[in-house]
C-alpha angles and dihedrals in degrees: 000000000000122000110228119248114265134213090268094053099045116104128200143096135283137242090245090038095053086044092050090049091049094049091050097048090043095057102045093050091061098051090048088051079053106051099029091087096054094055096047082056088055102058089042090059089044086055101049089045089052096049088045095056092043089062101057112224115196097223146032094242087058101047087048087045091054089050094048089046094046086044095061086059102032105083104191099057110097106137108067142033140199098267089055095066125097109224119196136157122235114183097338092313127106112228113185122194129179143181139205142162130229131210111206114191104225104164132331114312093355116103128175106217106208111193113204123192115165126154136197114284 
C-alpha cells in the first residue's frame, strides 16, 4: 500500500512565491511596452540613414533635406531631425551618424534614460 505525501515531497509554489512572480513579470512588462517604441524609432532612423547614404547624395543640405522629407511620412520618428545629423565623406561615400537620448516616465520621479548612436553602413 502507498504511503501518503508528506509535507517534504510535496512540490508547488507558494502564496508569496506566485505574488512575487507577478509582481516581477508585471513590472518588467511594463517597462518593455515602454521601451519597445523607442527602439522600434531607432531602427527606423538606422534604416532611413542607411537608404540615404546608399544613395549618395552629393551635400549635406540634401542629405538634411531626404531625412526631413522621409520624416514627414515616416510616423514613428519623433526624436530627431535633419539638422541633427553629422554628415561626412569617407572615400567618396557619405556616411551619416547620428545620437540622440531618450527619457522614458516610469513612475513618478523615476525615469530610464536610454542613449542611441548609430551611424550609415
Amino acid at each position: 500500500m502507498r504511503q501518503p505525501a508528506t509535507r517534504f515531497q510535496q512540490r508547488g509554489i507558494s502564496l508569496f512565491g506566485l505574488l512575487f512572480w507577478g509582481v516581477l513579470i508585471a513590472c518588467t512588462a511594463v517597462v518593455g511596452m515602454r521601451v519597445f517604441p523607442s527602439v522600434l524609432e531607432y531602427y527606423t532612423i538606422q534604416g532611413v540613414i542607411t537608404r540615404i547614404a546608399k544613395g549618395n547624395p552629393a551635400t549635406v543640405p540634401a542629405v538634411r533635406q531626404e531625412f526631413d522629407r522621409i520624416k514627414q511620412v515616416e510616423y514613428s520618428i519623433v526624436s530627431i531631425s535633419g539638422s541633427d545629423l553629422v554628415v561626412s565623406k569617407d572615400n567618396d561615400r557619405v556616411q551619416i551618424s547620428f545620437s540622440y537620448e531618450k527619457e522614458i516616465e516610469l513612475a513618478g520621479p523615476a525615469f530610464l534614460l536610454l542613449k542611441y548612436q548609430g551611424q550609415s553602413k
